[in-house]
């Protein structure tokens, strides 16, 4: 299925004027229980929500080097025959176009073979120093073309509450807590990106070899995959623009000016998505550095005050189109 058709399919549950963000947030249960961060003081859409208890976990160096206070010790593939369980320690692990791979000797593991896999990690900067992560489930989504994983960690009080939701998030019928959050006991899914580094304060994106980025689907980085944007397709610099656009990061500084569940429509320079209702008023045109112009802020509370980025205010888009800006990749409209 083409990406444009994918978004048409996802939009069937909502009106033509209520596009991507509203439908996807409903699907993945983003809610006000998450302590959201935004430039306007009342919250905004987070970049990511993945955590092993009280320790955030966004990126892992696949060769075991310390990165962002996290160090990968080993990954084990679970093998079960009848009642016997054994573990194979991978000699190498990596991600490729959103799918995890591992190697032991001449055997390559991927897909369903990562279900039940155990990831041993060391964390620094507070709390316990050794943590275990599991992949509870995996599926390839035929609709949107993404590999999706549910990550979890043991029901161990020493892990503490989830760093973002401040909750204990049980995955029903398991001995695991959800790393991304959950709805009705179902762990929220995540996608993985290769060689992707995202600065969690500024939203700056950089292609960085050796990294595996784990992005929950209720955060801006993960939503980018759901909306059809992957760094291996668009380029890493252009992918940064997708994250800015999804989070309404007008100022390009990491602050979000929207909330989960806010409906928008979207068109991009590649034709992955086109407007359902082209008569709606332009919200903004986005690039990797933020909004190139803003006509109507996405949230109604800012439509009177407008957008101010320090001493700079983005100009009105007026009749501007994507082609009018060298870095204009994403054009949004707000109902």
Tab-separated table of C-alpha atoms in Angstrom:
chain	number	residue	atom	x	y	z
A	1	UNK	CA	0.000	0.000	0.000
A	2	UNK	CA	1.332	3.466	-0.838
A	3	UNK	CA	1.920	5.919	1.960
A	4	UNK	CA	-0.753	8.247	0.670
A	5	UNK	CA	-3.272	5.395	0.662
A	6	UNK	CA	-2.127	4.459	4.154
A	7	UNK	CA	-3.110	7.841	5.506
A	8	UNK	CA	-6.395	7.740	3.660
A	9	UNK	CA	-7.085	4.430	5.365
A	10	UNK	CA	-6.168	5.762	8.785
A	11	UNK	CA	-8.423	8.754	8.257
A	12	UNK	CA	-11.575	6.702	7.741
A	13	UNK	CA	-12.254	6.818	11.464
A	14	UNK	CA	-12.354	10.619	11.496
A	15	UNK	CA	-13.751	13.354	9.339
A	16	UNK	CA	-11.833	14.756	6.393
A	17	UNK	CA	-11.064	17.824	8.487
A	18	UNK	CA	-9.575	15.739	11.333
A	19	UNK	CA	-6.484	14.116	9.955
A	20	UNK	CA	-3.362	12.395	11.155
A	21	UNK	CA	-2.623	13.399	14.733
A	22	UNK	CA	-6.086	12.885	16.149
A	23	UNK	CA	-6.546	9.415	14.677
A	24	UNK	CA	-3.129	8.142	15.667
A	25	UNK	CA	-3.269	9.449	19.207
A	26	UNK	CA	-6.595	7.748	19.672
A	27	UNK	CA	-5.058	4.514	18.437
A	28	UNK	CA	-2.060	4.618	20.727
A	29	UNK	CA	-3.636	6.171	23.778
A	30	UNK	CA	-1.509	9.243	24.378
A	31	UNK	CA	-3.186	11.025	27.251
A	32	UNK	CA	-2.851	13.754	29.804
A	33	UNK	CA	-1.206	11.395	32.305
A	34	UNK	CA	2.090	12.036	30.539
A	35	UNK	CA	3.948	15.045	31.905
A	36	UNK	CA	4.335	16.774	28.558
A	37	UNK	CA	6.917	19.436	27.808
A	38	UNK	CA	6.226	22.518	25.736
A	39	UNK	CA	7.362	26.068	25.138
A	40	UNK	CA	4.085	27.572	26.310
A	41	UNK	CA	4.187	26.232	29.853
A	42	UNK	CA	1.166	23.892	29.759
A	43	UNK	CA	2.767	20.924	28.021
A	44	UNK	CA	3.321	19.670	24.526
A	45	UNK	CA	4.000	16.541	22.555
A	46	UNK	CA	7.109	14.747	23.841
A	47	UNK	CA	9.931	13.645	21.581
A	48	UNK	CA	9.883	10.152	23.112
A	49	UNK	CA	8.426	8.327	26.127
A	50	UNK	CA	10.555	5.167	26.417
A	51	UNK	CA	11.958	4.364	29.857
A	52	UNK	CA	13.053	1.404	31.955
A	53	UNK	CA	11.385	2.486	35.153
A	54	UNK	CA	12.860	5.756	36.374
A	55	UNK	CA	15.628	5.767	33.751
A	56	UNK	CA	14.879	7.120	30.236
A	57	UNK	CA	16.136	4.979	27.369
A	58	UNK	CA	16.160	6.488	23.876
A	59	UNK	CA	19.304	5.299	22.165
A	60	UNK	CA	21.727	2.399	22.550
A	61	UNK	CA	25.211	2.041	21.131
A	62	UNK	CA	25.041	-1.406	19.564
A	63	UNK	CA	28.742	-2.087	20.244
A	64	UNK	CA	28.405	-1.568	23.998
A	65	UNK	CA	29.909	1.898	24.280
A	66	UNK	CA	28.500	4.183	26.964
A	67	UNK	CA	25.938	6.533	25.421
A	68	UNK	CA	23.588	8.907	27.256
A	69	UNK	CA	24.203	7.113	30.563
A	70	UNK	CA	23.254	3.735	29.059
A	71	UNK	CA	25.576	0.879	28.126
A	72	UNK	CA	24.538	-2.302	26.342
A	73	UNK	CA	26.092	-5.361	27.957
A	74	UNK	CA	24.578	-8.172	25.886
A	75	UNK	CA	21.534	-9.274	23.885
A	76	UNK	CA	20.196	-12.809	24.211
A	77	UNK	CA	17.791	-14.577	21.845
A	78	UNK	CA	15.324	-16.854	23.622
A	79	UNK	CA	15.107	-20.448	22.423
A	80	UNK	CA	12.372	-22.697	23.771
A	81	UNK	CA	11.814	-26.390	23.103
A	82	UNK	CA	8.851	-27.817	25.029
A	83	UNK	CA	9.570	-26.759	28.629
A	84	UNK	CA	13.261	-26.115	28.104
A	85	UNK	CA	14.471	-22.512	27.689
A	86	UNK	CA	17.953	-21.599	26.536
A	87	UNK	CA	19.571	-18.292	25.639
A	88	UNK	CA	21.857	-17.483	22.720
A	89	UNK	CA	24.157	-14.516	23.287
A	90	UNK	CA	24.401	-12.519	20.082
A	91	UNK	CA	27.818	-11.599	18.781
A	92	UNK	CA	26.385	-8.596	16.976
A	93	UNK	CA	23.069	-6.700	16.835
A	94	UNK	CA	21.886	-3.897	14.594
A	95	UNK	CA	18.819	-2.338	12.963
A	96	UNK	CA	18.178	-1.960	9.264
A	97	UNK	CA	15.265	0.039	7.841
A	98	UNK	CA	13.375	-0.320	11.089
A	99	UNK	CA	14.012	-4.024	11.681
A	100	UNK	CA	16.254	-5.496	14.357
A	101	UNK	CA	18.871	-8.059	13.338
A	102	UNK	CA	21.301	-10.173	15.316
A	103	UNK	CA	24.071	-12.634	14.535
A	104	UNK	CA	25.503	-15.627	16.329
A	105	UNK	CA	28.259	-17.318	14.339
A	106	UNK	CA	26.763	-17.782	10.857
A	107	UNK	CA	23.105	-17.547	11.962
A	108	UNK	CA	21.146	-14.313	11.437
A	109	UNK	CA	18.102	-13.581	13.623
A	110	UNK	CA	15.313	-11.101	12.862
A	111	UNK	CA	11.543	-10.556	13.024
A	112	UNK	CA	9.651	-12.912	15.340
A	113	UNK	CA	12.946	-14.382	16.501
A	114	UNK	CA	13.428	-11.270	18.618
A	115	UNK	CA	10.241	-11.950	20.605
A	116	UNK	CA	11.271	-12.687	24.164
A	117	UNK	CA	14.831	-11.469	23.581
A	118	UNK	CA	16.652	-10.210	26.669
A	119	UNK	CA	18.729	-7.037	26.646
A	120	UNK	CA	21.117	-6.557	29.555
A	121	UNK	CA	22.035	-2.925	30.199
A	122	UNK	CA	23.986	-0.799	32.638
A	123	UNK	CA	22.555	2.629	33.484
A	124	UNK	CA	24.254	5.525	35.208
A	125	UNK	CA	23.010	8.702	36.799
A	126	UNK	CA	20.785	7.456	39.631
A	127	UNK	CA	18.819	4.420	40.753
A	128	UNK	CA	19.906	0.843	40.176
A	129	UNK	CA	22.780	0.358	37.742
A	130	UNK	CA	21.817	-2.909	36.038
A	131	UNK	CA	18.541	-3.226	34.176
A	132	UNK	CA	16.990	-5.775	31.870
A	133	UNK	CA	14.799	-5.037	28.871
A	134	UNK	CA	12.708	-7.583	26.958
A	135	UNK	CA	10.928	-7.516	23.631
A	136	UNK	CA	7.458	-8.698	24.545
A	137	UNK	CA	6.046	-8.721	21.006
A	138	UNK	CA	6.879	-7.945	17.410
A	139	UNK	CA	4.839	-7.470	14.246
A	140	UNK	CA	5.319	-6.113	10.784
A	141	UNK	CA	2.407	-3.777	10.069
A	142	UNK	CA	1.268	-4.424	6.507
A	143	UNK	CA	-0.800	-1.228	6.535
A	144	UNK	CA	1.910	1.323	7.261
A	145	UNK	CA	4.997	-0.765	6.473
A	146	UNK	CA	6.647	-0.421	9.882
A	147	UNK	CA	8.284	-3.027	12.112
A	148	UNK	CA	6.733	-2.567	15.568
A	149	UNK	CA	8.002	-3.791	18.929
A	150	UNK	CA	6.641	-3.771	22.479
A	151	UNK	CA	9.464	-3.328	24.970
A	152	UNK	CA	9.098	-4.178	28.638
A	153	UNK	CA	11.066	-4.621	31.842
A	154	UNK	CA	10.635	-6.722	35.007
A	155	UNK	CA	8.036	-6.024	37.670
A	156	UNK	CA	10.735	-4.980	40.095
A	157	UNK	CA	10.106	-2.136	42.569
A	158	UNK	CA	13.761	-1.113	42.417
A	159	UNK	CA	13.199	0.090	38.839
A	160	UNK	CA	10.855	2.819	40.111
A	161	UNK	CA	7.967	4.511	38.297
A	162	UNK	CA	8.168	5.137	34.555
A	163	UNK	CA	10.252	8.274	34.011
A	164	UNK	CA	7.598	9.940	31.811
A	165	UNK	CA	4.205	8.678	32.904
A	166	UNK	CA	5.035	8.374	36.623
A	167	UNK	CA	3.042	5.142	36.641
A	168	UNK	CA	3.533	1.385	36.984
A	169	UNK	CA	2.405	0.118	33.575
A	170	UNK	CA	1.523	-3.565	33.586
A	171	UNK	CA	1.415	-5.663	30.432
A	172	UNK	CA	-1.416	-8.072	31.217
A	173	UNK	CA	-0.708	-11.785	31.626
A	174	UNK	CA	3.045	-11.156	31.806
A	175	UNK	CA	5.731	-10.457	34.380
A	176	UNK	CA	6.598	-7.244	32.528
A	177	UNK	CA	5.950	-3.528	32.781
A	178	UNK	CA	5.581	-1.502	29.578
A	179	UNK	CA	8.495	0.725	28.609
A	180	UNK	CA	6.373	2.984	26.366
A	181	UNK	CA	3.162	3.120	28.372
A	182	UNK	CA	0.006	1.110	27.839
A	183	UNK	CA	-3.751	1.147	27.348
A	184	UNK	CA	-5.932	-1.500	28.993
A	185	UNK	CA	-2.893	-3.586	29.771
A	186	UNK	CA	-1.548	-3.609	26.229
A	187	UNK	CA	1.965	-2.221	25.915
A	188	UNK	CA	2.360	0.620	23.454
A	189	UNK	CA	4.537	-0.146	20.465
A	190	UNK	CA	7.814	1.387	19.353
A	191	UNK	CA	9.809	1.593	16.142
A	192	UNK	CA	13.591	1.421	15.861
A	193	UNK	CA	15.837	3.595	13.726
A	194	UNK	CA	19.434	2.939	12.796
A	195	UNK	CA	22.198	5.512	13.214
A	196	UNK	CA	19.779	8.129	14.558
A	197	UNK	CA	20.666	10.538	17.350
A	198	UNK	CA	18.071	13.013	18.601
A	199	UNK	CA	19.004	15.621	21.182
A	200	UNK	CA	16.228	15.297	23.757
A	201	UNK	CA	16.305	18.964	24.744
A	202	UNK	CA	16.630	20.715	21.361
A	203	UNK	CA	15.174	18.103	19.008
A	204	UNK	CA	18.316	18.335	16.870
A	205	UNK	CA	18.821	15.256	14.662
A	206	UNK	CA	22.181	13.883	13.603
A	207	UNK	CA	23.113	10.750	11.694
A	208	UNK	CA	25.358	8.911	14.152
A	209	UNK	CA	26.773	5.478	13.282
A	210	UNK	CA	26.454	2.593	15.771
A	211	UNK	CA	23.206	3.794	17.391
A	212	UNK	CA	19.856	2.041	17.693
A	213	UNK	CA	17.104	4.566	18.480
A	214	UNK	CA	13.988	3.153	20.191
A	215	UNK	CA	11.024	5.492	19.602
A	216	UNK	CA	7.588	5.012	21.173
A	217	UNK	CA	4.678	5.616	18.833
A	218	UNK	CA	3.096	8.238	21.109
A	219	UNK	CA	6.139	10.536	20.814
A	220	UNK	CA	7.196	12.782	17.963
A	221	UNK	CA	10.111	10.608	16.804
A	222	UNK	CA	7.981	7.465	16.605
A	223	UNK	CA	5.025	9.243	15.015
A	224	UNK	CA	7.279	10.227	12.134
A	225	UNK	CA	7.398	6.584	11.024
A	226	UNK	CA	3.623	6.264	11.342
A	227	UNK	CA	3.147	9.341	9.177
A	228	UNK	CA	5.399	7.828	6.503
A	229	UNK	CA	8.751	9.491	7.217
A	230	UNK	CA	11.967	7.550	7.795
A	231	UNK	CA	15.490	8.985	7.803
A	232	UNK	CA	16.679	6.319	5.344
A	233	UNK	CA	14.068	7.601	2.855
A	234	UNK	CA	14.078	11.365	3.367
A	235	UNK	CA	17.572	11.909	4.753
A	236	UNK	CA	18.389	12.653	8.386
A	237	UNK	CA	18.316	16.441	8.016
A	238	UNK	CA	14.886	16.320	6.373
A	239	UNK	CA	13.687	13.841	9.013
A	240	UNK	CA	14.386	16.486	11.643
A	241	UNK	CA	11.797	18.637	9.868
A	242	UNK	CA	9.193	15.880	10.238
A	243	UNK	CA	9.727	15.812	13.993
A	244	UNK	CA	9.492	19.631	14.163
A	245	UNK	CA	6.263	19.540	12.146
A	246	UNK	CA	4.611	16.774	14.203
A	247	UNK	CA	5.390	18.537	17.483
A	248	UNK	CA	4.585	22.029	16.177
A	249	UNK	CA	8.115	23.016	17.127
A	250	UNK	CA	7.751	26.396	15.447
A	251	UNK	CA	10.931	27.849	16.889
A	252	UNK	CA	13.139	24.848	16.132
A	253	UNK	CA	14.355	24.740	19.724
A	254	UNK	CA	12.738	21.507	20.950
A	255	UNK	CA	9.656	23.139	22.483
A	256	UNK	CA	6.299	21.778	21.348
A	257	UNK	CA	3.327	24.068	20.739
A	258	UNK	CA	0.710	21.335	20.452
A	259	UNK	CA	-0.870	18.543	22.460
A	260	UNK	CA	-1.665	14.937	21.642
A	261	UNK	CA	-5.016	14.636	19.887
A	262	UNK	CA	-4.819	17.952	18.010
A	263	UNK	CA	-5.988	17.403	14.417
A	264	UNK	CA	-3.987	18.649	11.449
A	265	UNK	CA	-3.680	17.971	7.743
A	266	UNK	CA	-0.375	17.528	6.010
A	267	UNK	CA	1.278	17.749	2.623
A	268	UNK	CA	4.964	17.201	1.877
A	269	UNK	CA	7.381	17.814	-0.972
A	270	UNK	CA	7.706	14.079	-1.756
A	271	UNK	CA	3.986	13.393	-2.141
A	272	UNK	CA	3.850	10.883	0.706
A	273	UNK	CA	0.827	12.799	2.042
A	274	UNK	CA	-1.583	15.265	0.468
A	275	UNK	CA	-4.362	17.387	1.916
A	276	UNK	CA	-7.786	15.799	2.395
A	277	UNK	CA	-9.386	19.248	2.454
A	278	UNK	CA	-7.185	21.792	0.626
A	279	UNK	CA	-9.615	24.614	1.508
A	280	UNK	CA	-8.510	24.630	5.153
A	281	UNK	CA	-6.375	27.524	6.282
A	282	UNK	CA	-2.611	27.065	6.324
A	283	UNK	CA	-1.081	26.489	9.708
A	284	UNK	CA	2.627	26.601	8.814
A	285	UNK	CA	5.372	25.438	6.491
A	286	UNK	CA	8.088	23.509	8.301
A	287	UNK	CA	11.703	22.645	7.685
A	288	UNK	CA	14.463	21.135	9.816
A	289	UNK	CA	15.001	24.411	11.694
A	290	UNK	CA	11.335	24.871	12.571
A	291	UNK	CA	8.550	26.907	10.996
A	292	UNK	CA	9.545	28.980	7.984
A	293	UNK	CA	6.227	30.792	8.241
A	294	UNK	CA	3.113	30.532	10.418
A	295	UNK	CA	-0.379	31.690	9.525
A	296	UNK	CA	-2.583	29.991	12.094
A	297	UNK	CA	-1.076	28.233	15.120
A	298	UNK	CA	-2.314	24.670	15.562
A	299	UNK	CA	-3.724	25.172	19.036
A	300	UNK	CA	-6.599	27.672	19.428
A	301	UNK	CA	-5.060	29.244	22.536
A	302	UNK	CA	-2.284	30.691	20.342
A	303	UNK	CA	-4.342	31.843	17.383
A	304	UNK	CA	-4.833	35.281	18.934
A	305	UNK	CA	-1.384	35.734	20.454
A	306	UNK	CA	0.591	34.191	17.587
A	307	UNK	CA	4.012	32.562	17.741
A	308	UNK	CA	7.000	34.365	19.207
A	309	UNK	CA	10.482	32.801	19.189
A	310	UNK	CA	12.422	35.065	21.499
A	311	UNK	CA	12.763	38.358	19.637
A	312	UNK	CA	11.788	36.696	16.338
A	313	UNK	CA	8.285	36.009	15.055
A	314	UNK	CA	7.896	33.749	11.996
A	315	UNK	CA	6.263	35.624	9.096
A	316	UNK	CA	2.744	34.942	7.843
A	317	UNK	CA	2.702	32.274	5.128
A	318	UNK	CA	0.064	34.220	3.142
A	319	UNK	CA	0.088	32.527	-0.279
A	320	UNK	CA	3.400	30.703	0.223
A	321	UNK	CA	3.902	27.151	-1.040
A	322	UNK	CA	6.500	24.475	-0.269
A	323	UNK	CA	8.529	25.382	-3.359
A	324	UNK	CA	8.984	28.928	-2.095
A	325	UNK	CA	11.474	27.762	0.552
A	326	UNK	CA	14.644	25.766	-0.046
A	327	UNK	CA	14.130	23.971	3.288
A	328	UNK	CA	10.334	23.816	3.081
A	329	UNK	CA	9.424	20.135	3.280
A	330	UNK	CA	6.138	19.979	5.209
A	331	UNK	CA	2.996	22.103	4.775
A	332	UNK	CA	0.293	21.803	7.419
A	333	UNK	CA	-3.282	23.026	7.674
A	334	UNK	CA	-5.400	23.251	10.818
A	335	UNK	CA	-9.194	22.687	10.930
